PDB file of C-alpha atoms in Angstrom:
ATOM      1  CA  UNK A  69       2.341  -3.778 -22.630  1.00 64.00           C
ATOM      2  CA  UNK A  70       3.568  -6.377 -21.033  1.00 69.00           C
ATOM      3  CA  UNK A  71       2.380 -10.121 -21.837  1.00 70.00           C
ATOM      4  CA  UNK A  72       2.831 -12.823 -18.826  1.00 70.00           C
ATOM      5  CA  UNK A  73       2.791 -16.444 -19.450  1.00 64.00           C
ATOM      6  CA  UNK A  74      -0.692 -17.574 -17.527  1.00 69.00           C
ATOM      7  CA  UNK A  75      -0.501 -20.059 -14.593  1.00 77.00           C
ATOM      8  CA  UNK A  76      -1.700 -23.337 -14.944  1.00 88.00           C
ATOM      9  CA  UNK A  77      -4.872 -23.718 -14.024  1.00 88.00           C
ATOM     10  CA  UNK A  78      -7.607 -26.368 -13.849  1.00 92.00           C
ATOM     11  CA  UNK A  79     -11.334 -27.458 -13.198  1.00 93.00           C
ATOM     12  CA  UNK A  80     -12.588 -28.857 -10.263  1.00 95.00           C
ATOM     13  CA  UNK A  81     -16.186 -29.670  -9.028  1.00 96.00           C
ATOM     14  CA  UNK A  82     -17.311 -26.630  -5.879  1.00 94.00           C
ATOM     15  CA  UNK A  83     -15.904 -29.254  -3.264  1.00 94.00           C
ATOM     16  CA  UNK A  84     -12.490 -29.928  -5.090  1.00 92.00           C
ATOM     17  CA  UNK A  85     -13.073 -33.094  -6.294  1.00 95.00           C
ATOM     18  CA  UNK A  86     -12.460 -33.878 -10.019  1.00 95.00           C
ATOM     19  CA  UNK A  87     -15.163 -33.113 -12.755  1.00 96.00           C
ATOM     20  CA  UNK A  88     -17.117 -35.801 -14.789  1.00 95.00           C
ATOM     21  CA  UNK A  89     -17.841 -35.470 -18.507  1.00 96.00           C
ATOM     22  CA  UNK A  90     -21.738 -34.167 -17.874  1.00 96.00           C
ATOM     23  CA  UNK A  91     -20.023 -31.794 -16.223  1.00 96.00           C
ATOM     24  CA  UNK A  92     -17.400 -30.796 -18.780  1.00 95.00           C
ATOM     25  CA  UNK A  93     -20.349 -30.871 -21.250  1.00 96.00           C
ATOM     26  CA  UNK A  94     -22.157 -28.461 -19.011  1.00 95.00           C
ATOM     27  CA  UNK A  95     -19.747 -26.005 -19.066  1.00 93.00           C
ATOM     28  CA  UNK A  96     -18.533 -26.100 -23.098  1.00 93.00           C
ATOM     29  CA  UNK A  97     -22.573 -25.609 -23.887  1.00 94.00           C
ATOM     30  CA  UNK A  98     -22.574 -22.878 -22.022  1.00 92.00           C
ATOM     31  CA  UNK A  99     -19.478 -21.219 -23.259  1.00 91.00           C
ATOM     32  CA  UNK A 100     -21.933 -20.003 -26.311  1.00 88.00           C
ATOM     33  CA  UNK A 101     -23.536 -17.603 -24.039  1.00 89.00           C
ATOM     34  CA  UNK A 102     -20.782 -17.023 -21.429  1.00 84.00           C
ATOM     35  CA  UNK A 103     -19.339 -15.621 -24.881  1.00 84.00           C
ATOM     36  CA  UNK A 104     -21.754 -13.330 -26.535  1.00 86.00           C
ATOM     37  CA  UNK A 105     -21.073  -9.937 -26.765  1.00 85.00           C
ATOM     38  CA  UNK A 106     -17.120 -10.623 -26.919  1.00 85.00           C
ATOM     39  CA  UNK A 107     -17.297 -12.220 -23.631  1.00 82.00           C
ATOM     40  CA  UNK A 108     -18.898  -9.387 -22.103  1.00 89.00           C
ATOM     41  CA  UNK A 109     -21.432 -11.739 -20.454  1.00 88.00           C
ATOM     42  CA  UNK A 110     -19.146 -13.922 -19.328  1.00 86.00           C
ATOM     43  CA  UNK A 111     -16.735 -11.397 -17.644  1.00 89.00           C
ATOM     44  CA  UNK A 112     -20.226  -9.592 -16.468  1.00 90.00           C
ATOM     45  CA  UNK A 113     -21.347 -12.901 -14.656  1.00 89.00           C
ATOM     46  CA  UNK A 114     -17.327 -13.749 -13.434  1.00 89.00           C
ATOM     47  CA  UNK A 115     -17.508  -9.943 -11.665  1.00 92.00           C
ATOM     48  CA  UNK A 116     -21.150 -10.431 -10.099  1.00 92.00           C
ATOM     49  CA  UNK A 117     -20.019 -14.118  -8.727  1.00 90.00           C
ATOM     50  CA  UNK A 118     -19.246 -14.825  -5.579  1.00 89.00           C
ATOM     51  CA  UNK A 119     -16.960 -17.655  -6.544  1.00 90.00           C
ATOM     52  CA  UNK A 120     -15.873 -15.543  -9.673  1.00 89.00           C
ATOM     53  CA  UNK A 121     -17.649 -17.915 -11.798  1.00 91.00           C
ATOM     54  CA  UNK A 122     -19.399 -17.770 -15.158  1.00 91.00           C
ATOM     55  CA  UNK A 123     -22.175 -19.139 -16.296  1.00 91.00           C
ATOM     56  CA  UNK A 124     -21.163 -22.285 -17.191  1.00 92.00           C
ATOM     57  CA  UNK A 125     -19.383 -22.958 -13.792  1.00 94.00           C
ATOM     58  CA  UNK A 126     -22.364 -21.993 -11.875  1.00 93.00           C
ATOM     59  CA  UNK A 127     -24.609 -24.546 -13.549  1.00 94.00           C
ATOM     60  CA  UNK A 128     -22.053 -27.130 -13.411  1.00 95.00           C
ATOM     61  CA  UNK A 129     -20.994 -26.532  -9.696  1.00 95.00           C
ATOM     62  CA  UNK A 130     -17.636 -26.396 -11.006  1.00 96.00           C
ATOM     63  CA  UNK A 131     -14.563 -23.626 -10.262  1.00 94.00           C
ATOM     64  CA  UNK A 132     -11.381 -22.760 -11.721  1.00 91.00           C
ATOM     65  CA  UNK A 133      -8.380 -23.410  -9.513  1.00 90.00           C
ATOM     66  CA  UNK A 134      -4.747 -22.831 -10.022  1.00 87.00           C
ATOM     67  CA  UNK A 135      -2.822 -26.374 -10.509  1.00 82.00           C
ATOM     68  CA  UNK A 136      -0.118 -27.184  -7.807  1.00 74.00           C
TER      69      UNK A 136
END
């Protein structure tokens, strides 16, 4: 197997502008169920998404981006 360093990423709100803390809040809380099932929801909800976002994202109107 080989193990690659990951890119560096970061959050931003749907429109690219930077996220506030309700936000940020928004998406942590949600991490609890984005998690269950050893992140089987999570990845479930990521795969089904057209913006390849998880639960958490989708309620905050937030996406992952890669950093420049």
């Amino acid at each position: 197997m080989i193990l690659r360093t990951p890119d560096a990423i970061k959050v931003v709100r749907e429109d690219g502008s930077p996220i506030d803390m309700s936000q940020a809040f928004t998406r942590n809380i949600l991490r609890i169920i984005d998690g269950l099932f050893a992140y089987l929801i999570g990845a479930i909800l990521i795969w089904r998404s057209d913006k390849q976002q998880r639960l958490g994202d989708s309620v905050a109107r937030t996406v992952v981006v890669k950093a420049r």
